[in-house]
Amino acid sequence: MSDIIQLLPESVANQIAAGEVVQGAYSIVKELTENAIDAGATQIIINIKDAGRTLIQVSDNGCGMSATDARMAFERHATSKIRKADDLFAIRTMGFRGEALASIAAVADVELHTRLHDEPLGTFLHIAGSRMFKQEPVNCSAGSNFMIKNLFFNIPARRKFLKKDRPATNDIITEVQRIALANTDVAISLINNQIPVYEMQKAEPLRKRIATLFNKNTSQNLIPIDTATSIVNVSGYIGQPSVAKKTRGEQFFFVNKRFMKSPFFQRAVMNAYEKIIPKDHFPSFFIYLDVDTAKIDINIHPTKTEIKFEDETAIWQIIHVAVRESLGKYNIVPSIDFDQSGNFGMPTFSPTPNMPIEPPKISYNPNYNPFNTESATNPPSQTKHWEKLYKDFYVNVNPMSDRQATTTSEVESDLPDEDLPDAPLQPEDNNIASVCFQFKNKYLLMPVKSGLMLINQRRAHERILFENFMAILENHITVTQQELFPQTIDLQAADAELLRAILDDLKLLGFNIEETETNRFCLRGIPAITKLTSSLHAIEELLHEMKTTATDMKEKMREHLAASLAKASAIPYGYRFKPDEPDEFIGRLFACSMPNFTPDGKKVLTIIPMEQIDKILT
């Protein structure tokens, strides 16, 4: 039998390595930006087109490369960061393996312009699919300028399964956020399809950079954290409990200026917030750890986002105590800012000259005796003949009128005996809610033939709004209620990109939203069919729902938008109906095509059988 094991060609080996290094356009942005930082760049410009599939351009003013170094940089395991194995435990640079450029050149069309600062001419290289097409001297600016075109052009299967533009762009934005937060001394700009997303200045304070990357509201609700120990130094900011969100988006750990994912350390922060925030909410934090490089190992993950610590348990305790200390030191209740300009809006008393000052007078009855109910000084009792107040009540409610009895019997006869009927419930009489009661401001109770119907009022409203929104989208009937005072919405780049994508459909639903500045929107009107107590909160909830259950299917987008908006706009638990509202509410629910379930499949109502009720009371 002949030998079957053989060495793979260099191009095939590079494509296999690219499977780990290049997981998408965001991986290329990460690797090239980190290389620019290692090169000492103070200004980096990232330009992407079509979420990186068509073009990724990263230019910097770093040290640049000579002609020989530029060619060697595209060879596998060629690096300037380490020389021996011991160097792996003293790494301060972002990259060190020497695999990134070789892997990128194996799956894309790469052009490089680079020049040393003290050289008159630079070098131009063109490599595609691991093949060198051109290398020549060129006149260019100092530093490096990489242009990555046609990602995965030679691997159609990989290109076919690239993410759609919006989620792929969000991944790139996330990588830029991580790098920008770790390197506040570097000016970084991100341009997406010729539209500026970020323009960050160099050497700006961390709080200002957080405001640039996210929004001013985030930066204004931060608590500083600063703890120094012999094991680790902890610094950065944590978010106030009052602004905790339902997503983990603004949670960042950095170790020696390198972003790190650590569910273990994240639990230390979450435990510190225990009993301060709701269970389904997550605080923001930007925590920086400074550790001796000899006590960590960063070479355990292909993307270098996981780090192994020598004193992991001790660091967990230090992080937990540091967060608890900051929450206690910087009280989470509002405080008066004595440095603010102007006064606090409190009225002052300014008497005129010769004006007498008299104390206020209080009139009272000196003969009043609270224990003497028969006192002549008191007016006659108002509780006399109180039974007459309830005379009509007992007549109308206890002995049910003929009309009510007829209505109830008709409705009950239409309801099957099962706990949840397969067919939608269709009451014949709109007066069904005349025997409906609200329980704990959360459920509606209604007697039916087989027992007691229990309706979740929030889920029911969600179903009603969903079908209303779908009707508006299909029939293009828009009714907008203009806001008396337009409200400003500041969003981080990823959320702003999502809002732009759904803006046309939101306008069709009745929202009047305009983008006034980059990542800043103005809310001028809301759908007239909703009862939003907080328009801004509804928009935040909508974006949260769109992000957590996003779909890439174009035909499903409007249905998904209607479901997300219905969930964000539905009445909250604790809402108390007015006396005449349950009537209309129940009628609208049973007019829906599928009243038994919410758009995401949760039960709206159930029936407790009479036998079960009898058994409870037996």
XYZ file of C-alpha atoms in Angstrom:
618
model
C 0.000 0.000 0.000
C 1.403 3.384 -1.024
C 1.941 6.241 1.404
C -1.107 8.517 1.763
C 0.067 11.268 4.170
C 1.538 14.335 2.494
C 2.232 17.991 3.220
C -0.493 20.423 2.165
C 0.337 23.217 -0.266
C 1.065 26.564 1.385
C -2.098 28.168 -0.034
C -4.318 25.389 1.356
C -2.628 25.554 4.758
C -3.213 29.316 4.836
C -6.907 28.878 4.016
C -7.247 26.354 6.859
C -5.571 28.806 9.238
C -7.887 31.538 7.965
C -10.830 29.461 9.178
C -9.747 30.248 12.746
C -8.348 33.750 12.324
C -10.794 35.208 9.778
C -14.299 34.464 11.004
C -15.755 37.491 9.253
C -15.026 41.087 8.277
C -14.883 42.074 11.936
C -11.902 39.710 12.446
C -9.944 41.536 9.743
C -10.777 44.932 11.257
C -9.611 43.662 14.649
C -6.302 42.228 13.396
C -5.337 45.208 11.216
C -6.288 47.791 13.872
C -4.332 45.955 16.563
C -1.315 45.786 14.225
C -1.575 49.557 13.735
C -1.575 50.102 17.513
C 1.448 47.824 17.906
C 3.162 49.940 15.233
C 2.797 53.005 17.456
C 0.002 54.695 15.497
C -1.730 57.691 17.076
C -4.369 57.982 14.351
C -6.271 55.124 12.678
C -8.967 55.438 10.005
C -11.202 52.429 9.290
C -13.324 52.528 6.139
C -15.732 49.707 5.291
C -18.145 49.132 2.432
C -21.012 46.632 2.288
C -20.231 45.442 5.833
C -16.673 44.585 4.761
C -17.526 42.162 1.971
C -16.512 44.630 -0.741
C -13.871 46.731 1.038
C -12.055 47.012 4.362
C -9.508 49.817 4.480
C -7.345 50.474 7.554
C -4.807 53.308 7.369
C -2.514 54.514 10.167
C 0.404 56.831 10.879
C 2.490 54.158 12.611
C 6.136 53.331 12.043
C 5.544 51.717 8.645
C 7.606 48.895 7.095
C 10.586 48.486 4.843
C 10.241 46.639 1.537
C 11.658 43.431 3.056
C 9.493 43.593 6.179
C 6.387 44.289 4.086
C 6.970 41.107 2.112
C 7.897 39.020 5.155
C 4.775 40.157 7.046
C 2.611 37.978 4.769
C 4.542 34.788 5.555
C 3.126 32.399 8.139
C 4.515 32.734 11.680
C 6.548 35.801 10.735
C 6.447 38.332 13.581
C 8.467 41.093 15.219
C 6.837 40.645 18.635
C 8.598 37.558 20.035
C 11.938 35.802 19.570
C 11.818 32.868 22.014
C 9.218 30.816 23.914
C 9.751 32.737 27.155
C 8.508 35.884 25.421
C 4.995 34.379 25.381
C 4.760 35.104 29.123
C 5.825 38.746 28.861
C 3.565 39.949 26.051
C 2.365 43.554 26.075
C 1.577 43.841 22.363
C -1.809 43.023 20.809
C -0.505 40.541 18.229
C 2.371 38.068 18.422
C 1.633 34.908 16.407
C 2.332 36.188 12.894
C -0.673 34.417 11.353
C -3.131 37.235 10.659
C -1.780 38.767 7.419
C -1.004 35.378 5.900
C -4.534 34.171 6.665
C -6.154 37.365 5.326
C -4.120 37.230 2.092
C -5.247 33.599 1.597
C -8.960 34.498 1.391
C -9.034 38.050 0.019
C -7.507 40.507 -2.432
C -4.981 42.576 -0.433
C -3.214 45.820 -1.361
C -0.659 47.436 0.956
C 0.945 50.872 0.799
C 3.595 51.390 3.519
C 6.539 53.724 4.170
C 9.021 54.302 6.962
C 9.050 57.859 8.336
C 12.710 58.445 7.411
C 12.448 56.991 3.883
C 11.497 59.039 0.770
C 9.687 56.155 -0.959
C 7.419 53.427 0.274
C 6.391 49.959 -0.921
C 3.305 48.707 -2.734
C 2.251 45.039 -2.528
C -0.652 43.237 -4.207
C -1.459 39.724 -2.954
C -4.588 37.653 -3.633
C -5.254 34.045 -2.658
C -1.707 33.767 -1.213
C -0.232 34.670 -4.613
C 2.074 37.675 -4.993
C 1.082 39.714 -8.066
C 3.119 42.892 -7.653
C 5.728 44.551 -5.431
C 7.180 47.927 -6.372
C 8.348 51.247 -4.882
C 5.672 53.889 -4.594
C 5.193 57.410 -3.294
C 2.851 57.239 -0.281
C 2.352 58.700 3.175
C 4.262 57.402 6.192
C 2.669 54.490 7.998
C 0.584 51.668 6.500
C -2.566 51.554 4.400
C -4.237 48.146 3.962
C -7.069 47.608 1.475
C -8.859 44.255 1.743
C -11.208 43.604 -1.194
C -13.648 40.830 -2.075
C -13.510 38.805 1.133
C -13.650 35.013 0.532
C -13.661 35.530 -3.249
C -11.945 32.145 -3.697
C -14.128 30.265 -1.162
C -17.739 30.670 -2.354
C -19.088 28.500 0.463
C -17.618 30.832 3.116
C -18.755 33.972 1.272
C -22.290 32.588 0.926
C -22.638 32.203 4.687
C -21.358 35.635 5.644
C -23.803 37.571 7.811
C -26.158 40.132 6.325
C -25.042 43.749 6.248
C -26.681 44.946 9.469
C -25.480 42.207 11.877
C -22.060 42.140 10.180
C -21.724 45.912 10.592
C -22.718 45.579 14.248
C -19.917 43.050 14.754
C -17.411 45.513 13.278
C -18.735 48.321 15.488
C -18.374 46.067 18.542
C -14.726 45.315 17.704
C -13.977 49.022 17.214
C -15.595 49.792 20.576
C -13.377 47.242 22.323
C -10.193 48.560 20.734
C -11.134 52.214 21.280
C -11.921 51.682 24.971
C -8.588 49.939 25.515
C -6.591 52.653 23.718
C -7.926 56.079 24.662
C -4.621 57.665 23.585
C -5.280 56.780 19.925
C -7.580 58.740 17.593
C -9.847 56.257 15.788
C -12.369 56.976 13.026
C -14.882 54.513 11.568
C -16.618 55.168 8.247
C -19.386 52.884 6.980
C -20.476 53.290 3.344
C -19.034 56.845 3.319
C -21.022 57.786 6.465
C -18.970 58.598 9.598
C -19.879 56.352 12.535
C -17.176 57.326 15.049
C -14.682 60.178 15.139
C -12.652 59.861 18.342
C -9.889 62.243 19.355
C -6.584 61.053 20.783
C -5.649 61.385 24.454
C -9.249 61.928 25.567
C -10.494 60.945 29.057
C -12.115 57.535 29.378
C -15.478 59.024 30.387
C -15.522 61.188 27.247
C -14.651 58.220 25.046
C -17.491 56.219 26.592
C -19.834 59.106 25.747
C -18.554 59.103 22.147
C -18.950 55.355 21.703
C -22.314 54.999 23.420
C -24.230 58.094 24.494
C -24.086 60.927 26.993
C -26.648 59.257 29.227
C -24.307 56.304 29.738
C -21.332 58.491 30.662
C -23.394 60.630 33.032
C -24.461 57.599 35.074
C -21.048 56.094 35.791
C -19.414 55.422 39.152
C -15.578 55.407 39.258
C -13.817 52.326 40.566
C -10.167 52.294 41.669
C -8.509 49.609 43.810
C -4.796 48.782 44.010
C -3.481 45.487 45.433
C -0.309 43.432 45.149
C -2.113 40.959 42.867
C -4.055 43.232 40.515
C -4.953 46.887 40.062
C -8.625 47.484 39.261
C -9.811 50.745 37.692
C -12.513 52.069 35.388
C -16.227 52.751 35.766
C -19.382 50.868 36.701
C -22.940 51.911 35.876
C -25.474 53.150 38.380
C -28.109 50.518 39.252
C -30.906 52.848 38.115
C -29.769 52.622 34.466
C -29.313 48.838 34.285
C -30.563 47.365 31.009
C -31.986 44.077 29.805
C -28.951 43.417 27.576
C -25.273 42.803 28.360
C -24.082 45.170 25.627
C -22.080 47.674 27.692
C -19.983 45.233 29.727
C -16.226 45.278 29.132
C -13.193 43.723 30.832
C -9.660 44.722 29.813
C -6.429 43.096 30.957
C -3.260 45.080 30.252
C -5.166 47.040 27.561
C -6.465 43.841 25.948
C -10.197 43.061 25.758
C -11.164 39.877 27.565
C -14.290 37.738 27.851
C -14.759 36.231 31.308
C -18.111 34.885 32.539
C -16.342 34.058 35.807
C -15.352 37.674 36.531
C -18.663 38.905 35.181
C -20.363 36.915 37.936
C -18.258 38.825 40.493
C -19.737 42.095 39.229
C -23.288 40.732 39.019
C -23.094 39.406 42.591
C -22.064 42.877 43.757
C -25.292 44.270 42.252
C -27.421 41.535 43.819
C -30.690 42.830 45.319
C -29.960 46.282 43.864
C -31.180 45.690 40.294
C -33.936 43.389 38.916
C -32.896 39.828 38.118
C -33.391 40.248 34.365
C -31.312 43.460 34.163
C -27.581 43.917 33.661
C -25.388 46.843 34.761
C -22.869 48.593 32.553
C -19.202 48.328 33.482
C -15.839 49.250 31.986
C -13.279 47.514 34.203
C -9.522 47.592 33.578
C -7.192 45.049 35.209
C -3.445 45.607 35.373
C -1.691 42.293 36.076
C 1.902 41.098 35.943
C 2.341 39.481 32.492
C 4.184 36.557 34.086
C 0.995 35.611 35.974
C -1.318 35.357 32.953
C -1.455 33.297 29.762
C -3.115 34.909 26.738
C -2.142 32.197 24.261
C -5.094 29.890 24.968
C -7.656 31.070 22.393
C -7.467 31.637 18.591
C -8.807 35.203 18.898
C -6.921 35.914 22.163
C -10.150 36.981 23.942
C -9.754 34.471 26.793
C -7.002 34.738 29.395
C -5.872 32.302 32.071
C -4.925 33.798 35.458
C -2.616 32.358 38.073
C -4.636 33.914 40.966
C -8.098 33.723 39.424
C -10.034 33.217 42.688
C -8.249 36.061 44.473
C -8.870 38.435 41.565
C -12.572 37.459 41.604
C -12.794 38.496 45.255
C -10.935 41.768 44.597
C -13.265 42.710 41.724
C -16.334 41.882 43.808
C -15.158 43.938 46.792
C -14.053 46.849 44.568
C -17.486 47.089 42.929
C -19.295 46.846 46.266
C -17.027 49.505 47.727
C -17.720 51.915 44.850
C -21.469 51.357 45.078
C -21.303 52.206 48.768
C -18.813 55.069 48.536
C -20.614 56.862 45.716
C -24.170 56.752 47.025
C -26.628 55.703 44.350
C -29.284 58.203 45.499
C -29.345 61.635 43.781
C -27.312 64.369 45.449
C -27.279 68.147 45.161
C -24.548 69.544 42.952
C -23.316 72.698 44.706
C -21.058 73.575 41.791
C -23.908 74.091 39.359
C -24.481 77.591 38.055
C -27.510 79.589 39.169
C -29.825 78.783 42.059
C -31.926 75.713 42.749
C -35.204 77.331 41.760
C -36.316 77.858 45.382
C -38.368 81.042 45.978
C -36.846 83.659 48.289
C -38.522 86.274 50.493
C -37.488 89.879 49.932
C -39.377 92.266 52.270
C -39.788 95.901 51.343
C -38.584 98.659 53.732
C -40.867 99.358 56.753
C -42.924 96.290 55.894
C -44.148 94.494 59.069
C -43.389 90.777 59.218
C -46.167 88.742 60.806
C -46.149 85.030 61.548
C -48.725 82.932 59.676
C -52.077 82.413 61.414
C -53.816 79.067 61.787
C -57.525 78.811 62.505
C -58.818 75.863 64.538
C -61.772 74.870 66.723
C -60.688 74.809 70.383
C -63.884 72.921 71.364
C -63.212 69.956 69.060
C -63.065 66.621 70.880
C -62.242 63.645 68.632
C -63.558 61.190 71.269
C -66.921 62.878 71.649
C -68.979 61.686 68.661
C -72.136 63.331 70.012
C -70.504 66.770 70.437
C -72.793 69.610 69.503
C -69.902 71.347 67.815
C -69.662 68.587 65.199
C -71.959 68.407 62.200
C -74.514 65.583 62.078
C -73.148 62.187 61.176
C -72.898 61.567 57.456
C -73.085 57.790 57.828
C -76.707 57.717 58.852
C -78.916 55.552 56.613
C -75.829 54.218 54.796
C -77.821 51.174 53.608
C -79.628 53.361 51.062
C -76.329 53.981 49.239
C -76.134 50.280 48.311
C -79.813 49.711 47.608
C -79.406 49.800 43.815
C -76.190 47.820 43.997
C -77.882 44.776 45.501
C -80.760 45.028 43.074
C -78.594 45.228 39.950
C -75.698 42.946 40.808
C -76.985 40.074 42.915
C -80.185 39.289 40.986
C -78.779 39.281 37.462
C -80.949 40.983 34.910
C -82.541 38.945 32.156
C -80.281 40.567 29.545
C -77.125 39.647 31.471
C -78.272 36.109 32.071
C -79.047 35.650 28.399
C -75.674 37.102 27.372
C -73.704 34.906 29.768
C -75.487 31.740 28.744
C -74.884 32.511 25.072
C -71.164 33.083 25.645
C -70.734 30.014 27.826
C -72.494 27.821 25.298
C -69.910 28.831 22.686
C -66.923 27.886 24.830
C -65.592 24.301 24.698
C -64.698 22.498 27.909
C -60.968 22.129 27.161
C -58.391 24.133 29.061
C -57.209 25.877 25.906
C -59.440 25.557 22.852
C -57.880 24.931 19.468
C -60.333 27.225 17.712
C -60.331 30.952 18.542
C -62.973 31.985 21.046
C -65.645 34.073 19.340
C -68.221 35.462 21.780
C -71.459 36.441 20.154
C -72.210 39.365 22.446
C -69.912 42.315 23.087
C -71.313 42.602 26.613
C -69.202 39.659 27.727
C -67.080 41.944 29.945
C -70.087 42.882 32.045
C -69.177 39.909 34.251
C -65.411 40.463 33.981
C -63.295 41.391 37.025
C -59.715 42.634 37.300
C -57.479 40.751 39.731
C -54.266 42.223 41.166
C -54.128 44.651 38.186
C -52.614 41.792 36.186
C -55.383 39.371 35.228
C -58.976 39.547 34.071
C -61.346 36.923 35.493
C -64.499 35.924 33.680
C -66.950 33.054 34.404
C -67.642 30.674 31.511
C -69.663 27.500 31.170
C -66.813 25.116 32.032
C -65.279 27.151 34.843
C -63.326 30.379 35.200
C -61.452 32.076 32.350
C -58.161 33.752 33.338
C -56.751 36.372 30.917
C -53.261 37.894 31.140
C -54.032 41.543 30.407
C -50.543 42.513 29.171
C -50.301 39.555 26.788
C -53.833 40.207 25.595
C -52.943 43.815 24.816
C -49.825 42.602 23.024
C -51.973 40.421 20.722
C -54.414 43.302 20.082
C -51.640 45.773 19.216
C -49.843 43.248 17.001
C -52.879 42.704 14.794
C -53.529 46.464 14.669
C -49.947 47.148 13.601
C -50.064 44.422 10.939
C -53.287 45.931 9.561
C -51.612 49.347 9.383
C -48.590 47.945 7.538
C -50.768 46.064 5.068
C -53.310 48.840 4.428
C -50.925 51.832 4.734
C -53.306 53.657 7.088
C -51.202 55.849 9.361
C -52.481 57.920 12.279
C -49.859 59.870 14.225
C -50.280 61.662 17.519
C -47.810 64.545 17.627
C -45.801 65.016 20.819
C -46.316 68.338 22.595
C -42.604 68.402 23.468
C -40.343 66.525 20.972
C -37.852 64.231 22.698
C -34.205 63.586 21.840
C -32.893 60.019 21.532
C -29.111 59.456 21.818
C -28.072 55.982 20.651
C -24.847 54.083 20.319
C -23.748 53.353 16.767
C -25.113 49.788 16.561
C -28.565 50.818 17.832
C -28.579 53.868 15.538
C -27.808 51.638 12.556
C -30.700 49.349 13.526
C -33.095 52.292 13.930
C -32.143 53.638 10.487
C -32.901 50.226 8.974
C -36.467 50.187 10.350
C -37.170 53.924 10.185
C -39.408 53.750 7.097
C -41.607 51.053 8.625
C -41.773 52.952 11.912
C -43.029 56.022 10.038
C -45.619 53.845 8.353
C -46.773 52.657 11.797
C -47.243 56.231 12.972
C -43.897 57.221 14.493
C -42.466 60.571 13.474
C -38.703 60.207 14.005
C -35.957 62.265 12.347
C -32.176 61.985 12.594
C -30.883 65.438 13.577
C -27.204 64.539 14.130
C -25.018 61.459 13.892
C -26.574 58.825 16.196
C -29.046 61.410 17.553
C -32.753 61.288 16.711
C -35.764 63.468 17.477
C -39.098 61.817 18.343
C -41.936 64.128 17.261
C -44.920 61.754 17.107
C -46.146 58.310 18.163
C -48.876 55.947 16.862
C -52.302 57.159 17.946
C -53.454 53.601 18.764
C -50.878 53.171 21.539
C -50.987 54.458 25.109
C -47.283 54.986 25.743
C -46.416 56.289 29.206
C -42.806 56.794 28.070
C -42.100 57.102 24.351
C -38.325 56.886 24.815
C -38.652 53.719 26.901
C -40.829 52.171 24.188
C -38.159 52.907 21.548
C -35.451 51.376 23.772
C -37.608 48.288 24.361
C -38.304 48.026 20.638
C -34.590 48.116 19.763
C -33.900 45.558 22.490
C -36.515 43.184 21.065
C -35.216 43.689 17.519
C -31.634 42.899 18.605
C -32.383 39.874 20.752
C -34.721 38.179 18.258
C -33.488 39.625 14.998
C -34.295 37.941 11.695
C -32.495 38.238 8.386
C -35.522 37.254 6.298
C -36.746 40.335 4.489
C -40.341 39.168 4.221
C -40.447 38.510 7.964
C -39.027 41.898 8.968
C -42.343 43.778 9.128
C -44.046 41.030 11.104
C -41.088 40.974 13.475
C -41.219 44.770 13.794
C -44.950 44.698 14.574
C -44.444 41.989 17.213
C -41.530 43.852 18.834
C -43.418 47.149 18.886
C -46.514 45.467 20.338
C -44.418 43.978 23.130
C -42.779 47.330 23.858
C -46.086 49.254 23.800
C -48.344 46.846 25.708
C -49.814 48.021 29.020
C -47.563 47.132 31.961
C -48.510 44.855 34.825
C -50.125 46.979 37.502
C -52.301 48.918 35.056
C -55.776 49.491 36.498
C -58.662 49.550 34.057
C -61.297 52.242 34.217
C -64.854 50.944 34.766
C -65.782 51.067 31.082
C -62.477 49.735 29.672
C -62.728 45.937 30.233
C -65.854 45.838 28.035
C -64.029 47.215 25.015
C -60.778 45.406 25.834
C -62.305 41.923 25.881
C -64.251 42.667 22.719
C -61.075 43.722 20.907
C -59.254 40.604 22.105
C -61.854 38.167 20.814
C -62.055 40.079 17.549
C -58.436 39.030 16.887
C -57.748 36.153 14.529
C -55.796 34.261 17.219
C -56.664 35.578 20.707
C -55.270 32.578 22.580
C -51.578 33.347 22.050
C -49.179 36.296 21.816
C -47.174 36.792 18.586
C -44.249 34.895 20.163
C -46.455 31.962 21.215
C -47.135 32.627 24.905
C -50.552 31.853 26.402
C -52.938 34.788 26.640
C -55.733 32.974 28.450
C -56.623 29.710 30.107
C -59.721 28.140 31.682
C -59.727 26.708 35.204
C -62.277 23.846 35.145
C -65.171 23.953 37.608
C -64.164 20.526 38.906
C -60.758 21.896 39.928
C -62.357 24.831 41.729
C -64.718 22.475 43.570
C -61.795 20.262 44.516
C -59.892 23.220 46.010
C -62.844 24.094 48.239
C -63.620 20.501 49.245
